[in-house]
Amino acid sequence: MRLIGREPELAELEAALADAAAGRASLAFVAGESGVGKSRLLGELERRARDRGARVIGGDCVELGEGELPYAPIVAALRPLVRAQDPVLDALSPRDRAALGVVLPGLSTEAEGARPDADDASAQARLFEALLTLLDRLGQAAPLLLVLEDIHWADRSTRGFVAFLSRSLCRERVLLVASYRSDELHRRHPLRPLLAELEREAGSRRVELARFTRDELTAQLADILGGAPDAALVDRLWARGGGNPLFTEE
């Protein structure tokens, strides 16, 4: 199904990727309510990035209710590299491999086991520096797009890594795109202060996805139905879903 109504937002993200390709690393945050089309937009960005020769990796944050799974989206993004025995891993120093081996079992015979505690500052610093080195090396052969979805569910360690990247990325050919549900961010949500800080930085972009307009809703229905929708159907779904693409499709 074609992408409807998101060309300005997609153009903003493609501009960020072009900056990364030119050696200006950056971050982009894609915000919007549940069902508004964040994953669909990111899927199109990933497809276009691959078509243009970029490398794309990514992972989703996990909602566990009680407790946290440290570094879940980072591990999900990098696990395929380990399974494929990517040559870039062989170029890492033993120290970096050992640091990464804590979260990527099988990468190093040293330091495997429990993931580092977020309060262990020295272990976390070694891991963050090793991750930065890995991202830099991945971006040397081709621009790197790292996608982290649903960071409203991100654990404390992942939030710390995103903050670290915002301060540390410079000339690396890396674009980090993170999505979150704006309607999930209650007043005391731990992501709010981090976003308030990061989204103001010069190297960051914030892309807000609004609900579809009535015309965009009509185009969506035409794609789903394979023809122009009845005006009464448009009226009914506009009233019930308010232009939320997922609600309309369901």
PDB file of C-alpha atoms in Angstrom:
ATOM      1  CA  MET A   1       0.000   0.000   0.000  1.00  0.00           C
ATOM      2  CA  ARG A   2       1.341   3.447  -0.896  1.00  0.00           C
ATOM      3  CA  LEU A   3       2.356   5.959   1.720  1.00  0.00           C
ATOM      4  CA  ILE A   4      -0.349   8.570   2.137  1.00  0.00           C
ATOM      5  CA  GLY A   5       0.029  12.095   3.432  1.00  0.00           C
ATOM      6  CA  ARG A   6       3.508  11.853   4.927  1.00  0.00           C
ATOM      7  CA  GLU A   7       5.736  13.327   2.237  1.00  0.00           C
ATOM      8  CA  PRO A   8       6.842  16.399   4.282  1.00  0.00           C
ATOM      9  CA  GLU A   9       7.743  14.223   7.254  1.00  0.00           C
ATOM     10  CA  LEU A  10       9.532  11.694   5.049  1.00  0.00           C
ATOM     11  CA  ALA A  11      11.444  14.497   3.322  1.00  0.00           C
ATOM     12  CA  GLU A  12      12.610  15.779   6.725  1.00  0.00           C
ATOM     13  CA  LEU A  13      13.920  12.340   7.677  1.00  0.00           C
ATOM     14  CA  GLU A  14      15.584  11.870   4.290  1.00  0.00           C
ATOM     15  CA  ALA A  15      17.305  15.222   4.763  1.00  0.00           C
ATOM     16  CA  ALA A  16      18.617  13.984   8.108  1.00  0.00           C
ATOM     17  CA  LEU A  17      19.934  10.846   6.402  1.00  0.00           C
ATOM     18  CA  ALA A  18      21.604  12.972   3.735  1.00  0.00           C
ATOM     19  CA  ASP A  19      23.307  14.954   6.506  1.00  0.00           C
ATOM     20  CA  ALA A  20      24.553  11.701   8.029  1.00  0.00           C
ATOM     21  CA  ALA A  21      25.870  10.539   4.654  1.00  0.00           C
ATOM     22  CA  ALA A  22      27.842  13.785   4.447  1.00  0.00           C
ATOM     23  CA  GLY A  23      29.432  13.193   7.848  1.00  0.00           C
ATOM     24  CA  ARG A  24      27.023  15.214   9.956  1.00  0.00           C
ATOM     25  CA  ALA A  25      25.615  12.698  12.420  1.00  0.00           C
ATOM     26  CA  SER A  26      22.194  13.535  13.789  1.00  0.00           C
ATOM     27  CA  LEU A  27      19.160  12.332  15.711  1.00  0.00           C
ATOM     28  CA  ALA A  28      15.505  12.455  14.727  1.00  0.00           C
ATOM     29  CA  PHE A  29      12.501  11.821  16.939  1.00  0.00           C
ATOM     30  CA  VAL A  30       9.208  10.733  15.391  1.00  0.00           C
ATOM     31  CA  ALA A  31       6.271  11.525  17.666  1.00  0.00           C
ATOM     32  CA  GLY A  32       2.592  10.752  17.396  1.00  0.00           C
ATOM     33  CA  GLU A  33      -0.318   9.027  19.064  1.00  0.00           C
ATOM     34  CA  SER A  34      -0.852   5.292  18.891  1.00  0.00           C
ATOM     35  CA  GLY A  35      -1.992   4.175  15.434  1.00  0.00           C
ATOM     36  CA  VAL A  36      -1.060   7.385  13.629  1.00  0.00           C
ATOM     37  CA  GLY A  37       1.460   5.688  11.332  1.00  0.00           C
ATOM     38  CA  LYS A  38       4.927   6.021  12.894  1.00  0.00           C
ATOM     39  CA  SER A  39       5.997   2.483  12.002  1.00  0.00           C
ATOM     40  CA  ARG A  40       4.628   2.843   8.477  1.00  0.00           C
ATOM     41  CA  LEU A  41       6.639   6.033   7.982  1.00  0.00           C
ATOM     42  CA  LEU A  42       9.801   4.453   9.351  1.00  0.00           C
ATOM     43  CA  GLY A  43       9.315   1.402   7.165  1.00  0.00           C
ATOM     44  CA  GLU A  44       9.220   3.628   4.096  1.00  0.00           C
ATOM     45  CA  LEU A  45      12.302   5.513   5.293  1.00  0.00           C
ATOM     46  CA  GLU A  46      14.157   2.229   5.763  1.00  0.00           C
ATOM     47  CA  ARG A  47      13.169   1.033   2.291  1.00  0.00           C
ATOM     48  CA  ARG A  48      14.361   4.241   0.638  1.00  0.00           C
ATOM     49  CA  ALA A  49      17.555   4.266   2.689  1.00  0.00           C
ATOM     50  CA  ARG A  50      18.431   0.736   1.553  1.00  0.00           C
ATOM     51  CA  ASP A  51      17.644   1.631  -2.048  1.00  0.00           C
ATOM     52  CA  ARG A  52      20.184   4.448  -1.780  1.00  0.00           C
ATOM     53  CA  GLY A  53      22.899   2.212  -0.382  1.00  0.00           C
ATOM     54  CA  ALA A  54      22.580   2.962   3.324  1.00  0.00           C
ATOM     55  CA  ARG A  55      22.874   0.300   5.975  1.00  0.00           C
ATOM     56  CA  VAL A  56      19.777  -0.086   8.151  1.00  0.00           C
ATOM     57  CA  ILE A  57      19.598  -1.702  11.581  1.00  0.00           C
ATOM     58  CA  GLY A  58      17.002  -1.335  14.285  1.00  0.00           C
ATOM     59  CA  GLY A  59      15.094  -2.731  17.225  1.00  0.00           C
ATOM     60  CA  ASP A  60      11.941  -2.201  19.257  1.00  0.00           C
ATOM     61  CA  CYS A  61      11.641  -1.322  22.918  1.00  0.00           C
ATOM     62  CA  VAL A  62       9.688  -3.874  24.934  1.00  0.00           C
ATOM     63  CA  GLU A  63       6.812  -3.244  27.331  1.00  0.00           C
ATOM     64  CA  LEU A  64       7.264  -5.592  30.281  1.00  0.00           C
ATOM     65  CA  GLY A  65       4.979  -4.020  32.861  1.00  0.00           C
ATOM     66  CA  GLU A  66       7.013  -4.599  35.996  1.00  0.00           C
ATOM     67  CA  GLY A  67      10.780  -4.607  35.545  1.00  0.00           C
ATOM     68  CA  GLU A  68      12.983  -3.692  32.589  1.00  0.00           C
ATOM     69  CA  LEU A  69      14.991  -5.456  29.890  1.00  0.00           C
ATOM     70  CA  PRO A  70      18.182  -3.389  29.604  1.00  0.00           C
ATOM     71  CA  TYR A  71      19.332  -2.379  26.129  1.00  0.00           C
ATOM     72  CA  ALA A  72      16.576  -4.414  24.441  1.00  0.00           C
ATOM     73  CA  PRO A  73      16.377  -2.375  21.197  1.00  0.00           C
ATOM     74  CA  ILE A  74      20.172  -2.060  20.965  1.00  0.00           C
ATOM     75  CA  VAL A  75      20.622  -5.797  21.326  1.00  0.00           C
ATOM     76  CA  ALA A  76      17.881  -6.446  18.758  1.00  0.00           C
ATOM     77  CA  ALA A  77      19.578  -4.072  16.301  1.00  0.00           C
ATOM     78  CA  LEU A  78      23.032  -5.621  16.665  1.00  0.00           C
ATOM     79  CA  ARG A  79      22.208  -9.300  17.124  1.00  0.00           C
ATOM     80  CA  PRO A  80      21.978  -9.944  13.338  1.00  0.00           C
ATOM     81  CA  LEU A  81      25.567  -8.688  12.969  1.00  0.00           C
ATOM     82  CA  VAL A  82      26.769 -11.286  15.442  1.00  0.00           C
ATOM     83  CA  ARG A  83      24.752 -14.082  13.854  1.00  0.00           C
ATOM     84  CA  ALA A  84      26.092 -13.185  10.408  1.00  0.00           C
ATOM     85  CA  GLN A  85      29.635 -12.845  11.778  1.00  0.00           C
ATOM     86  CA  ASP A  86      29.862  -9.425  10.170  1.00  0.00           C
ATOM     87  CA  PRO A  87      33.494  -8.545   9.344  1.00  0.00           C
ATOM     88  CA  VAL A  88      33.157  -5.180  11.064  1.00  0.00           C
ATOM     89  CA  LEU A  89      33.067  -7.012  14.392  1.00  0.00           C
ATOM     90  CA  ASP A  90      36.437  -8.632  13.699  1.00  0.00           C
ATOM     91  CA  ALA A  91      37.984  -5.177  13.281  1.00  0.00           C
ATOM     92  CA  LEU A  92      37.075  -4.173  16.846  1.00  0.00           C
ATOM     93  CA  SER A  93      39.714  -4.206  19.550  1.00  0.00           C
ATOM     94  CA  PRO A  94      39.615  -6.997  22.150  1.00  0.00           C
ATOM     95  CA  ARG A  95      38.597  -4.390  24.740  1.00  0.00           C
ATOM     96  CA  ASP A  96      35.613  -3.267  22.669  1.00  0.00           C
ATOM     97  CA  ARG A  97      34.605  -6.867  21.903  1.00  0.00           C
ATOM     98  CA  ALA A  98      34.731  -7.684  25.596  1.00  0.00           C
ATOM     99  CA  ALA A  99      32.569  -4.659  26.443  1.00  0.00           C
ATOM    100  CA  LEU A 100      30.023  -5.551  23.756  1.00  0.00           C
ATOM    101  CA  GLY A 101      30.079  -9.212  24.755  1.00  0.00           C
ATOM    102  CA  VAL A 102      28.220  -8.307  27.939  1.00  0.00           C
ATOM    103  CA  VAL A 103      25.069  -7.531  25.934  1.00  0.00           C
ATOM    104  CA  LEU A 104      25.812  -9.634  22.843  1.00  0.00           C
ATOM    105  CA  PRO A 105      26.636 -13.172  24.002  1.00  0.00           C
ATOM    106  CA  GLY A 106      28.776 -14.979  21.484  1.00  0.00           C
ATOM    107  CA  LEU A 107      30.746 -11.899  20.487  1.00  0.00           C
ATOM    108  CA  SER A 108      33.363 -12.335  23.176  1.00  0.00           C
ATOM    109  CA  THR A 109      34.311 -15.153  25.524  1.00  0.00           C
ATOM    110  CA  GLU A 110      35.191 -12.524  28.081  1.00  0.00           C
ATOM    111  CA  ALA A 111      32.733 -10.698  30.306  1.00  0.00           C
ATOM    112  CA  GLU A 112      29.701 -12.650  29.158  1.00  0.00           C
ATOM    113  CA  GLY A 113      26.861 -12.962  31.611  1.00  0.00           C
ATOM    114  CA  ALA A 114      24.452 -10.528  33.173  1.00  0.00           C
ATOM    115  CA  ARG A 115      23.984  -7.208  31.449  1.00  0.00           C
ATOM    116  CA  PRO A 116      25.639  -4.274  33.202  1.00  0.00           C
ATOM    117  CA  ASP A 117      23.719  -2.527  35.906  1.00  0.00           C
ATOM    118  CA  ALA A 118      22.733   1.013  34.970  1.00  0.00           C
ATOM    119  CA  ASP A 119      24.351   2.116  38.242  1.00  0.00           C
ATOM    120  CA  ASP A 120      27.737   0.622  37.263  1.00  0.00           C
ATOM    121  CA  ALA A 121      29.053   3.802  35.682  1.00  0.00           C
ATOM    122  CA  SER A 122      32.433   2.462  34.568  1.00  0.00           C
ATOM    123  CA  ALA A 123      31.006  -0.661  32.891  1.00  0.00           C
ATOM    124  CA  GLN A 124      28.321   1.410  31.204  1.00  0.00           C
ATOM    125  CA  ALA A 125      30.879   3.946  29.973  1.00  0.00           C
ATOM    126  CA  ARG A 126      32.968   1.156  28.409  1.00  0.00           C
ATOM    127  CA  LEU A 127      29.891  -0.299  26.746  1.00  0.00           C
ATOM    128  CA  PHE A 128      28.733   3.075  25.390  1.00  0.00           C
ATOM    129  CA  GLU A 129      32.167   3.843  23.964  1.00  0.00           C
ATOM    130  CA  ALA A 130      32.338   0.392  22.345  1.00  0.00           C
ATOM    131  CA  LEU A 131      28.877   0.878  20.835  1.00  0.00           C
ATOM    132  CA  LEU A 132      29.902   4.279  19.474  1.00  0.00           C
ATOM    133  CA  THR A 133      33.014   2.742  17.922  1.00  0.00           C
ATOM    134  CA  LEU A 134      30.905  -0.002  16.341  1.00  0.00           C
ATOM    135  CA  LEU A 135      28.384   2.476  14.915  1.00  0.00           C
ATOM    136  CA  ASP A 136      31.227   4.578  13.533  1.00  0.00           C
ATOM    137  CA  ARG A 137      32.779   1.557  11.806  1.00  0.00           C
ATOM    138  CA  LEU A 138      29.412   0.487  10.406  1.00  0.00           C
ATOM    139  CA  GLY A 139      28.933   3.965   8.968  1.00  0.00           C
ATOM    140  CA  GLN A 140      32.313   4.083   7.260  1.00  0.00           C
ATOM    141  CA  ALA A 141      31.341   1.714   4.450  1.00  0.00           C
ATOM    142  CA  ALA A 142      27.868   3.242   3.984  1.00  0.00           C
ATOM    143  CA  PRO A 143      25.649   5.698   5.864  1.00  0.00           C
ATOM    144  CA  LEU A 144      24.061   3.985   8.860  1.00  0.00           C
ATOM    145  CA  LEU A 145      20.406   4.344   9.808  1.00  0.00           C
ATOM    146  CA  LEU A 146      19.721   3.116  13.351  1.00  0.00           C
ATOM    147  CA  VAL A 147      16.002   2.923  14.155  1.00  0.00           C
ATOM    148  CA  LEU A 148      14.715   2.530  17.714  1.00  0.00           C
ATOM    149  CA  GLU A 149      10.952   2.188  17.899  1.00  0.00           C
ATOM    150  CA  ASP A 150       8.639   2.861  20.864  1.00  0.00           C
ATOM    151  CA  ILE A 151      11.177   4.556  23.124  1.00  0.00           C
ATOM    152  CA  HIS A 152       8.317   5.516  25.472  1.00  0.00           C
ATOM    153  CA  TRP A 153       8.941   1.934  26.699  1.00  0.00           C
ATOM    154  CA  ALA A 154      12.720   2.309  26.761  1.00  0.00           C
ATOM    155  CA  ASP A 155      14.547   1.156  29.872  1.00  0.00           C
ATOM    156  CA  ARG A 156      16.844   3.452  31.790  1.00  0.00           C
ATOM    157  CA  SER A 157      19.976   2.040  30.125  1.00  0.00           C
ATOM    158  CA  THR A 158      18.618   2.621  26.617  1.00  0.00           C
ATOM    159  CA  ARG A 159      17.593   6.179  27.507  1.00  0.00           C
ATOM    160  CA  GLY A 160      21.111   6.716  28.815  1.00  0.00           C
ATOM    161  CA  PHE A 161      22.605   5.463  25.558  1.00  0.00           C
ATOM    162  CA  VAL A 162      20.413   7.789  23.481  1.00  0.00           C
ATOM    163  CA  ALA A 163      21.554  10.697  25.650  1.00  0.00           C
ATOM    164  CA  PHE A 164      25.176   9.572  25.231  1.00  0.00           C
ATOM    165  CA  LEU A 165      24.829   9.478  21.443  1.00  0.00           C
ATOM    166  CA  SER A 166      23.333  12.965  21.383  1.00  0.00           C
ATOM    167  CA  ARG A 167      26.459  14.273  23.120  1.00  0.00           C
ATOM    168  CA  SER A 168      29.024  12.057  21.379  1.00  0.00           C
ATOM    169  CA  LEU A 169      28.034  11.772  17.729  1.00  0.00           C
ATOM    170  CA  CYS A 170      29.885  14.266  15.567  1.00  0.00           C
ATOM    171  CA  ARG A 171      31.312  13.300  12.170  1.00  0.00           C
ATOM    172  CA  GLU A 172      30.116   9.713  12.179  1.00  0.00           C
ATOM    173  CA  ARG A 173      27.918   8.808   9.214  1.00  0.00           C
ATOM    174  CA  VAL A 174      25.085   7.820  11.520  1.00  0.00           C
ATOM    175  CA  LEU A 175      21.452   8.815  11.823  1.00  0.00           C
ATOM    176  CA  LEU A 176      19.522   7.663  14.878  1.00  0.00           C
ATOM    177  CA  VAL A 177      15.741   7.765  14.444  1.00  0.00           C
ATOM    178  CA  ALA A 178      13.633   7.060  17.521  1.00  0.00           C
ATOM    179  CA  SER A 179       9.844   6.905  17.638  1.00  0.00           C
ATOM    180  CA  TYR A 180       7.523   7.346  20.584  1.00  0.00           C
ATOM    181  CA  ARG A 181       3.841   7.664  21.413  1.00  0.00           C
ATOM    182  CA  SER A 182       3.203  11.216  22.468  1.00  0.00           C
ATOM    183  CA  ASP A 183      -0.091  10.190  24.098  1.00  0.00           C
ATOM    184  CA  GLU A 184       1.816   7.818  26.439  1.00  0.00           C
ATOM    185  CA  LEU A 185       3.978  10.551  27.970  1.00  0.00           C
ATOM    186  CA  HIS A 186       2.230  11.415  31.200  1.00  0.00           C
ATOM    187  CA  ARG A 187       3.557  14.268  33.309  1.00  0.00           C
ATOM    188  CA  ARG A 188       6.029  12.112  35.276  1.00  0.00           C
ATOM    189  CA  HIS A 189       7.109   9.873  32.410  1.00  0.00           C
ATOM    190  CA  PRO A 190      10.918   9.401  32.586  1.00  0.00           C
ATOM    191  CA  LEU A 191      11.315  10.104  28.865  1.00  0.00           C
ATOM    192  CA  ARG A 192       9.877  13.620  29.071  1.00  0.00           C
ATOM    193  CA  PRO A 193      12.911  15.436  30.539  1.00  0.00           C
ATOM    194  CA  LEU A 194      15.258  13.641  28.144  1.00  0.00           C
ATOM    195  CA  LEU A 195      13.197  14.623  25.105  1.00  0.00           C
ATOM    196  CA  ALA A 196      12.918  18.196  26.354  1.00  0.00           C
ATOM    197  CA  GLU A 197      16.708  18.332  26.371  1.00  0.00           C
ATOM    198  CA  LEU A 198      17.505  16.404  23.183  1.00  0.00           C
ATOM    199  CA  GLU A 199      14.871  17.813  20.854  1.00  0.00           C
ATOM    200  CA  ARG A 200      16.236  21.326  21.391  1.00  0.00           C
ATOM    201  CA  GLU A 201      19.742  20.444  20.260  1.00  0.00           C
ATOM    202  CA  ALA A 202      21.046  21.662  16.914  1.00  0.00           C
ATOM    203  CA  GLY A 203      21.711  18.164  15.609  1.00  0.00           C
ATOM    204  CA  SER A 204      18.223  16.900  16.392  1.00  0.00           C
ATOM    205  CA  ARG A 205      14.948  16.960  14.528  1.00  0.00           C
ATOM    206  CA  ARG A 206      11.439  16.394  15.843  1.00  0.00           C
ATOM    207  CA  VAL A 207       8.904  15.048  13.362  1.00  0.00           C
ATOM    208  CA  GLU A 208       5.313  15.150  14.607  1.00  0.00           C
ATOM    209  CA  LEU A 209       2.726  12.963  12.888  1.00  0.00           C
ATOM    210  CA  ALA A 210      -0.798  14.323  12.970  1.00  0.00           C
ATOM    211  CA  ARG A 211      -3.953  12.399  12.163  1.00  0.00           C
ATOM    212  CA  PHE A 212      -5.029  12.228   8.527  1.00  0.00           C
ATOM    213  CA  THR A 213      -7.030  15.030   7.033  1.00  0.00           C
ATOM    214  CA  ARG A 214     -10.400  14.087   5.562  1.00  0.00           C
ATOM    215  CA  ASP A 215      -8.887  13.979   2.058  1.00  0.00           C
ATOM    216  CA  GLU A 216      -6.083  11.711   3.270  1.00  0.00           C
ATOM    217  CA  LEU A 217      -8.617   9.481   4.983  1.00  0.00           C
ATOM    218  CA  THR A 218     -10.524   9.235   1.698  1.00  0.00           C
ATOM    219  CA  ALA A 219      -7.325   8.272  -0.136  1.00  0.00           C
ATOM    220  CA  GLN A 220      -6.582   5.628   2.507  1.00  0.00           C
ATOM    221  CA  LEU A 221     -10.041   4.120   2.096  1.00  0.00           C
ATOM    222  CA  ALA A 222      -9.669   4.096  -1.680  1.00  0.00           C
ATOM    223  CA  ASP A 223      -6.464   2.069  -1.329  1.00  0.00           C
ATOM    224  CA  ILE A 224      -8.065  -0.355   1.121  1.00  0.00           C
ATOM    225  CA  LEU A 225     -11.229  -0.835  -0.927  1.00  0.00           C
ATOM    226  CA  GLY A 226      -9.635  -0.709  -4.362  1.00  0.00           C
ATOM    227  CA  GLY A 227     -11.873   2.152  -5.487  1.00  0.00           C
ATOM    228  CA  ALA A 228     -13.452   5.444  -4.463  1.00  0.00           C
ATOM    229  CA  PRO A 229     -15.285   5.064  -1.131  1.00  0.00           C
ATOM    230  CA  ASP A 230     -18.905   5.997  -0.655  1.00  0.00           C
ATOM    231  CA  ALA A 231     -19.334   9.452   0.874  1.00  0.00           C
ATOM    232  CA  ALA A 232     -21.432   8.008   3.686  1.00  0.00           C
ATOM    233  CA  LEU A 233     -18.638   5.596   4.591  1.00  0.00           C
ATOM    234  CA  VAL A 234     -16.136   8.442   4.676  1.00  0.00           C
ATOM    235  CA  ASP A 235     -18.467  10.433   6.942  1.00  0.00           C
ATOM    236  CA  ARG A 236     -18.972   7.511   9.290  1.00  0.00           C
ATOM    237  CA  LEU A 237     -15.292   6.609   9.631  1.00  0.00           C
ATOM    238  CA  TRP A 238     -14.243  10.236   9.921  1.00  0.00           C
ATOM    239  CA  ALA A 239     -16.678  10.619  12.826  1.00  0.00           C
ATOM    240  CA  ARG A 240     -15.620   7.377  14.509  1.00  0.00           C
ATOM    241  CA  GLY A 241     -11.844   7.407  13.952  1.00  0.00           C
ATOM    242  CA  GLY A 242     -11.093  11.088  13.592  1.00  0.00           C
ATOM    243  CA  GLY A 243      -8.436  10.461  10.958  1.00  0.00           C
ATOM    244  CA  ASN A 244      -6.360   7.948  12.929  1.00  0.00           C
ATOM    245  CA  PRO A 245      -5.086   5.598  10.167  1.00  0.00           C
ATOM    246  CA  LEU A 246      -5.059   2.454  12.303  1.00  0.00           C
ATOM    247  CA  PHE A 247      -8.543   3.066  13.644  1.00  0.00           C
ATOM    248  CA  THR A 248      -9.787   3.622  10.108  1.00  0.00           C
ATOM    249  CA  GLU A 249      -8.199   0.444   8.803  1.00  0.00           C
ATOM    250  CA  GLU A 250      -9.512  -1.658  11.668  1.00  0.00           C
TER     251      GLU A 250
END
